[in-house]
mmCIF file of N, CA and C in Angstrom:
data_model
loop_
_atom_site.group_PDB
_atom_site.id
_atom_site.type_symbol
_atom_site.label_atom_id
_atom_site.label_comp_id
_atom_site.label_asym_id
_atom_site.label_seq_id
_atom_site.Cartn_x
_atom_site.Cartn_y
_atom_site.Cartn_z
ATOM 1 N N UNK A 1 88.261 15.385 -74.640
ATOM 2 C CA UNK A 1 86.961 15.694 -73.788
ATOM 3 C C UNK A 1 86.306 16.575 -73.492
ATOM 4 N N UNK A 2 84.896 16.528 -73.705
ATOM 5 C CA UNK A 2 84.213 17.546 -74.319
ATOM 6 C C UNK A 2 84.560 18.639 -73.028
ATOM 7 N N UNK A 3 84.221 18.152 -71.963
ATOM 8 C CA UNK A 3 84.302 19.485 -70.515
ATOM 9 C C UNK A 3 85.731 20.250 -70.941
ATOM 10 N N UNK A 4 86.641 19.439 -71.405
ATOM 11 C CA UNK A 4 87.936 20.390 -71.900
ATOM 12 C C UNK A 4 87.748 21.493 -72.956
ATOM 13 N N UNK A 5 87.040 20.971 -73.881
ATOM 14 C CA UNK A 5 86.849 21.957 -74.681
ATOM 15 C C UNK A 5 86.066 22.921 -74.329
ATOM 16 N N UNK A 6 84.720 22.951 -73.498
ATOM 17 C CA UNK A 6 84.353 24.135 -72.954
ATOM 18 C C UNK A 6 84.677 25.116 -71.853
ATOM 19 N N UNK A 7 85.974 24.179 -71.234
ATOM 20 C CA UNK A 7 86.770 24.946 -70.553
ATOM 21 C C UNK A 7 87.436 26.296 -71.583
ATOM 22 N N UNK A 8 88.000 25.009 -72.498
ATOM 23 C CA UNK A 8 89.264 26.294 -73.313
ATOM 24 C C UNK A 8 88.121 27.487 -73.793
ATOM 25 N N UNK A 9 86.776 26.628 -74.454
ATOM 26 C CA UNK A 9 86.413 28.531 -74.862
ATOM 27 C C UNK A 9 86.400 29.330 -73.765
ATOM 28 N N UNK A 10 85.594 29.227 -72.544
ATOM 29 C CA UNK A 10 85.481 29.872 -71.610
ATOM 30 C C UNK A 10 86.823 30.536 -71.609
ATOM 31 N N UNK A 11 87.803 29.926 -71.482
ATOM 32 C CA UNK A 11 89.290 30.546 -71.336
ATOM 33 C C UNK A 11 89.185 31.551 -72.185
ATOM 34 N N UNK A 12 88.898 31.774 -73.601
ATOM 35 C CA UNK A 12 89.150 32.013 -74.985
ATOM 36 C C UNK A 12 88.253 33.856 -74.559
ATOM 37 N N UNK A 13 87.473 33.531 -73.817
ATOM 38 C CA UNK A 13 85.957 34.597 -73.575
ATOM 39 C C UNK A 13 86.873 35.687 -72.142
ATOM 40 N N UNK A 14 87.694 35.314 -71.913
ATOM 41 C CA UNK A 14 88.122 36.124 -70.850
ATOM 42 C C UNK A 14 88.464 37.770 -71.171
ATOM 43 N N UNK A 15 88.474 38.006 -72.470
ATOM 44 C CA UNK A 15 89.169 39.614 -72.959
ATOM 45 C C UNK A 15 87.457 40.080 -73.446
ATOM 46 N N UNK A 16 86.296 39.543 -73.307
ATOM 47 C CA UNK A 16 85.320 40.031 -73.855
ATOM 48 C C UNK A 16 84.355 40.358 -72.590
ATOM 49 N N UNK A 17 83.631 40.970 -73.070
ATOM 50 C CA UNK A 17 82.831 41.759 -71.950
ATOM 51 C C UNK A 17 81.010 41.015 -71.721
ATOM 52 N N UNK A 18 80.778 40.307 -73.298
ATOM 53 C CA UNK A 18 79.864 39.732 -72.895
ATOM 54 C C UNK A 18 80.368 37.921 -73.559
ATOM 55 N N UNK A 19 79.325 37.109 -72.836
ATOM 56 C CA UNK A 19 79.766 35.703 -73.272
ATOM 57 C C UNK A 19 78.040 35.264 -73.058
ATOM 58 N N UNK A 20 77.819 34.371 -74.336
ATOM 59 C CA UNK A 20 76.698 33.682 -74.308
ATOM 60 C C UNK A 20 77.580 32.164 -74.736
ATOM 61 N N UNK A 21 76.583 31.418 -73.793
ATOM 62 C CA UNK A 21 77.076 30.099 -73.630
ATOM 63 C C UNK A 21 75.314 29.303 -74.111
ATOM 64 N N UNK A 22 75.527 28.383 -75.225
ATOM 65 C CA UNK A 22 74.445 27.651 -75.669
ATOM 66 C C UNK A 22 74.998 26.338 -76.231
ATOM 67 N N UNK A 23 74.547 25.651 -76.441
ATOM 68 C CA UNK A 23 75.107 24.147 -77.381
ATOM 69 C C UNK A 23 75.430 23.166 -76.467
ATOM 70 N N UNK A 24 75.895 23.531 -75.332
ATOM 71 C CA UNK A 24 76.310 22.771 -74.692
ATOM 72 C C UNK A 24 75.893 21.535 -73.951
ATOM 73 N N UNK A 25 76.162 20.246 -73.817
ATOM 74 C CA UNK A 25 75.224 19.732 -72.689
ATOM 75 C C UNK A 25 75.468 19.862 -71.591
ATOM 76 N N UNK A 26 75.465 20.459 -70.437
ATOM 77 C CA UNK A 26 76.416 20.730 -69.527
ATOM 78 C C UNK A 26 74.480 20.668 -68.592
ATOM 79 N N UNK A 27 74.805 21.030 -67.162
ATOM 80 C CA UNK A 27 73.604 20.861 -66.164
ATOM 81 C C UNK A 27 74.030 22.098 -65.317
ATOM 82 N N UNK A 28 75.318 22.025 -65.064
ATOM 83 C CA UNK A 28 76.100 23.001 -64.108
ATOM 84 C C UNK A 28 76.765 23.311 -64.763
ATOM 85 N N UNK A 29 77.247 25.383 -64.553
ATOM 86 C CA UNK A 29 78.001 25.757 -65.367
ATOM 87 C C UNK A 29 80.003 25.669 -64.627
ATOM 88 N N UNK A 30 80.896 25.533 -65.287
ATOM 89 C CA UNK A 30 81.939 25.355 -64.956
ATOM 90 C C UNK A 30 82.624 26.443 -64.095
ATOM 91 N N UNK A 31 83.431 26.101 -62.789
ATOM 92 C CA UNK A 31 83.427 27.485 -62.116
ATOM 93 C C UNK A 31 84.265 28.339 -62.464
ATOM 94 N N UNK A 32 84.852 27.752 -63.510
ATOM 95 C CA UNK A 32 85.670 29.082 -64.768
ATOM 96 C C UNK A 32 85.304 30.297 -64.655
ATOM 97 N N UNK A 33 83.387 29.766 -65.137
ATOM 98 C CA UNK A 33 82.772 31.107 -65.678
ATOM 99 C C UNK A 33 82.748 32.444 -64.547
ATOM 100 N N UNK A 34 82.799 31.835 -63.540
ATOM 101 C CA UNK A 34 82.500 32.858 -62.171
ATOM 102 C C UNK A 34 84.093 33.397 -61.470
ATOM 103 N N UNK A 35 84.881 32.979 -62.659
ATOM 104 C CA UNK A 35 86.403 33.608 -62.142
ATOM 105 C C UNK A 35 86.187 35.104 -63.661
ATOM 106 N N UNK A 36 85.042 34.968 -64.236
ATOM 107 C CA UNK A 36 85.183 36.191 -65.527
ATOM 108 C C UNK A 36 84.919 37.456 -64.857
ATOM 109 N N UNK A 37 85.262 37.957 -64.025
ATOM 110 C CA UNK A 37 84.953 39.087 -63.164
ATOM 111 C C UNK A 37 84.603 40.368 -64.111
ATOM 112 N N UNK A 38 85.277 40.525 -65.534
ATOM 113 C CA UNK A 38 85.367 41.549 -66.327
ATOM 114 C C UNK A 38 83.648 41.803 -67.327
ATOM 115 N N UNK A 39 82.925 40.228 -67.337
ATOM 116 C CA UNK A 39 82.026 39.999 -68.284
ATOM 117 C C UNK A 39 80.804 40.913 -67.064
ATOM 118 N N UNK A 40 80.289 41.406 -68.720
ATOM 119 C CA UNK A 40 79.363 42.375 -68.697
ATOM 120 C C UNK A 40 77.683 42.075 -68.504
ATOM 121 N N UNK A 41 77.838 41.022 -69.643
ATOM 122 C CA UNK A 41 76.456 40.743 -70.397
ATOM 123 C C UNK A 41 76.738 39.158 -70.161
ATOM 124 N N UNK A 42 75.697 38.618 -68.942
ATOM 125 C CA UNK A 42 76.088 37.088 -69.687
ATOM 126 C C UNK A 42 74.898 36.382 -70.040
ATOM 127 N N UNK A 43 74.502 35.377 -70.853
ATOM 128 C CA UNK A 43 73.368 34.771 -71.633
ATOM 129 C C UNK A 43 73.969 33.663 -71.540
ATOM 130 N N UNK A 44 73.289 32.761 -70.649
ATOM 131 C CA UNK A 44 72.649 31.493 -70.899
ATOM 132 C C UNK A 44 71.738 30.552 -71.190
ATOM 133 N N UNK A 45 72.027 29.643 -72.413
ATOM 134 C CA UNK A 45 71.048 29.120 -72.886
ATOM 135 C C UNK A 45 71.426 27.522 -72.918
ATOM 136 N N UNK A 46 71.195 27.280 -72.201
ATOM 137 C CA UNK A 46 71.814 25.732 -71.114
ATOM 138 C C UNK A 46 70.728 25.556 -70.050
ATOM 139 N N UNK A 47 70.518 23.816 -70.108
ATOM 140 C CA UNK A 47 69.610 23.185 -69.631
ATOM 141 C C UNK A 47 70.152 23.104 -67.999
ATOM 142 N N UNK A 48 70.858 23.861 -67.944
ATOM 143 C CA UNK A 48 71.353 23.681 -66.041
ATOM 144 C C UNK A 48 70.387 23.808 -65.030
ATOM 145 N N UNK A 49 71.037 23.148 -64.114
ATOM 146 C CA UNK A 49 69.682 23.567 -63.056
ATOM 147 C C UNK A 49 69.858 23.795 -61.926
ATOM 148 N N UNK A 50 71.067 24.730 -61.988
ATOM 149 C CA UNK A 50 70.953 25.650 -60.661
ATOM 150 C C UNK A 50 72.696 26.503 -61.135
ATOM 151 N N UNK A 51 72.895 27.553 -60.260
ATOM 152 C CA UNK A 51 73.518 28.722 -60.179
ATOM 153 C C UNK A 51 74.374 28.703 -59.339
ATOM 154 N N UNK A 52 75.894 28.790 -59.059
ATOM 155 C CA UNK A 52 76.508 28.744 -58.436
ATOM 156 C C UNK A 52 76.477 30.003 -57.144
ATOM 157 N N UNK A 53 76.758 29.891 -55.776
ATOM 158 C CA UNK A 53 76.655 31.387 -55.371
ATOM 159 C C UNK A 53 77.765 32.367 -55.694
ATOM 160 N N UNK A 54 78.803 31.690 -56.233
ATOM 161 C CA UNK A 54 79.807 32.154 -56.521
ATOM 162 C C UNK A 54 79.767 33.454 -57.866
ATOM 163 N N UNK A 55 78.230 33.409 -58.343
ATOM 164 C CA UNK A 55 77.591 34.101 -59.023
ATOM 165 C C UNK A 55 78.336 35.584 -58.865
ATOM 166 N N UNK A 56 78.153 35.477 -57.418
ATOM 167 C CA UNK A 56 78.619 36.815 -56.752
ATOM 168 C C UNK A 56 80.074 37.534 -57.557
ATOM 169 N N UNK A 57 80.974 36.360 -57.703
ATOM 170 C CA UNK A 57 82.253 37.151 -57.955
ATOM 171 C C UNK A 57 82.174 38.072 -59.661
ATOM 172 N N UNK A 58 81.058 37.888 -59.864
ATOM 173 C CA UNK A 58 80.988 38.501 -61.260
ATOM 174 C C UNK A 58 80.473 39.781 -60.970
ATOM 175 N N UNK A 59 81.263 40.913 -60.620
ATOM 176 C CA UNK A 59 80.893 42.129 -59.780
ATOM 177 C C UNK A 59 80.421 43.130 -61.016
ATOM 178 N N UNK A 60 80.871 43.002 -62.288
ATOM 179 C CA UNK A 60 80.886 43.965 -63.296
ATOM 180 C C UNK A 60 79.360 43.571 -64.069
ATOM 181 N N UNK A 61 78.988 42.238 -63.813
ATOM 182 C CA UNK A 61 77.810 41.739 -64.382
ATOM 183 C C UNK A 61 76.359 43.242 -64.607
ATOM 184 N N UNK A 62 76.170 43.211 -65.503
ATOM 185 C CA UNK A 62 74.987 44.103 -65.652
ATOM 186 C C UNK A 62 73.778 43.310 -66.303
ATOM 187 N N UNK A 63 73.933 42.917 -67.181
ATOM 188 C CA UNK A 63 72.548 41.949 -67.684
ATOM 189 C C UNK A 63 72.777 40.361 -67.451
ATOM 190 N N UNK A 64 72.092 39.393 -66.924
ATOM 191 C CA UNK A 64 71.591 38.232 -67.104
ATOM 192 C C UNK A 64 70.500 37.839 -67.579
ATOM 193 N N UNK A 65 70.789 36.799 -68.555
ATOM 194 C CA UNK A 65 69.635 36.615 -69.640
ATOM 195 C C UNK A 65 69.846 34.843 -69.133
ATOM 196 N N UNK A 66 69.071 34.786 -68.693
ATOM 197 C CA UNK A 66 68.819 32.899 -68.729
ATOM 198 C C UNK A 66 67.465 32.081 -69.531
ATOM 199 N N UNK A 67 67.841 31.596 -70.848
ATOM 200 C CA UNK A 67 67.224 31.014 -71.726
ATOM 201 C C UNK A 67 66.608 29.577 -71.541
ATOM 202 N N UNK A 68 66.317 28.937 -71.609
ATOM 203 C CA UNK A 68 65.636 27.628 -71.419
ATOM 204 C C UNK A 68 66.391 26.736 -70.501
ATOM 205 N N UNK A 69 66.452 27.151 -69.398
ATOM 206 C CA UNK A 69 67.377 26.402 -68.229
ATOM 207 C C UNK A 69 66.041 25.847 -67.370
ATOM 208 N N UNK A 70 66.881 24.790 -66.596
ATOM 209 C CA UNK A 70 65.804 24.355 -65.645
ATOM 210 C C UNK A 70 65.979 25.064 -64.399
ATOM 211 N N UNK A 71 66.441 25.916 -63.858
ATOM 212 C CA UNK A 71 66.444 26.297 -62.709
ATOM 213 C C UNK A 71 65.265 27.046 -61.997
ATOM 214 N N UNK A 72 65.424 26.123 -61.083
ATOM 215 C CA UNK A 72 64.124 26.276 -60.071
ATOM 216 C C UNK A 72 63.988 28.030 -58.989
ATOM 217 N N UNK A 73 65.403 28.242 -59.243
ATOM 218 C CA UNK A 73 65.530 28.941 -58.101
ATOM 219 C C UNK A 73 66.929 29.839 -58.532
ATOM 220 N N UNK A 74 67.193 30.992 -57.802
ATOM 221 C CA UNK A 74 68.530 31.670 -57.905
ATOM 222 C C UNK A 74 69.130 31.972 -56.361
ATOM 223 N N UNK A 75 70.619 31.752 -56.706
ATOM 224 C CA UNK A 75 71.274 31.877 -55.162
ATOM 225 C C UNK A 75 70.933 33.471 -54.674
ATOM 226 N N UNK A 76 70.652 33.624 -53.376
ATOM 227 C CA UNK A 76 70.600 34.581 -52.699
ATOM 228 C C UNK A 76 71.850 35.616 -53.301
ATOM 229 N N UNK A 77 73.170 35.185 -53.247
ATOM 230 C CA UNK A 77 74.276 36.086 -54.019
ATOM 231 C C UNK A 77 73.763 36.424 -54.671
ATOM 232 N N UNK A 78 72.791 36.370 -55.481
ATOM 233 C CA UNK A 78 73.086 37.591 -56.344
ATOM 234 C C UNK A 78 72.677 38.946 -56.355
ATOM 235 N N UNK A 79 72.343 38.911 -54.754
ATOM 236 C CA UNK A 79 71.915 40.307 -54.441
ATOM 237 C C UNK A 79 73.324 40.698 -54.495
ATOM 238 N N UNK A 80 74.119 40.712 -54.550
ATOM 239 C CA UNK A 80 75.433 41.144 -54.224
ATOM 240 C C UNK A 80 76.313 41.695 -55.524
ATOM 241 N N UNK A 81 75.751 41.453 -56.557
ATOM 242 C CA UNK A 81 75.765 42.056 -58.111
ATOM 243 C C UNK A 81 75.033 43.407 -58.457
ATOM 244 N N UNK A 82 75.638 44.530 -57.637
ATOM 245 C CA UNK A 82 75.122 46.224 -57.426
ATOM 246 C C UNK A 82 74.860 46.785 -59.014
ATOM 247 N N UNK A 83 75.514 46.055 -59.782
ATOM 248 C CA UNK A 83 75.516 46.800 -61.013
ATOM 249 C C UNK A 83 74.575 45.933 -62.254
ATOM 250 N N UNK A 84 73.896 45.276 -61.665
ATOM 251 C CA UNK A 84 72.451 43.786 -62.187
ATOM 252 C C UNK A 84 71.470 44.735 -62.839
ATOM 253 N N UNK A 85 71.796 45.353 -64.205
ATOM 254 C CA UNK A 85 70.303 46.350 -64.238
ATOM 255 C C UNK A 85 69.080 45.239 -64.917
ATOM 256 N N UNK A 86 69.436 44.095 -65.410
ATOM 257 C CA UNK A 86 68.568 43.271 -66.381
ATOM 258 C C UNK A 86 68.970 41.871 -65.702
ATOM 259 N N UNK A 87 67.544 40.911 -65.234
ATOM 260 C CA UNK A 87 67.648 39.604 -65.319
ATOM 261 C C UNK A 87 66.721 39.455 -65.676
ATOM 262 N N UNK A 88 66.577 38.278 -67.084
ATOM 263 C CA UNK A 88 65.792 38.056 -67.706
ATOM 264 C C UNK A 88 65.738 36.403 -68.073
#
């Protein structure tokens, strides 16, 4: 199952501070992404249509790069990310 492969790859990334998501054919990020509190850099190059309000859980996030997404807006909860210095 493709979704299981995606989740396994996410679990493998828990120890890293940077995560790059690309080449997956998904429109929504799996909830497991929002459990990776230690990440500092998140690059999303996917056709996602929304970001969950759970993004506020990524308390150490410093840089968020949104590439080739289908986002029309960002959740208000992004304002809780006090360490966020780059949103591109």
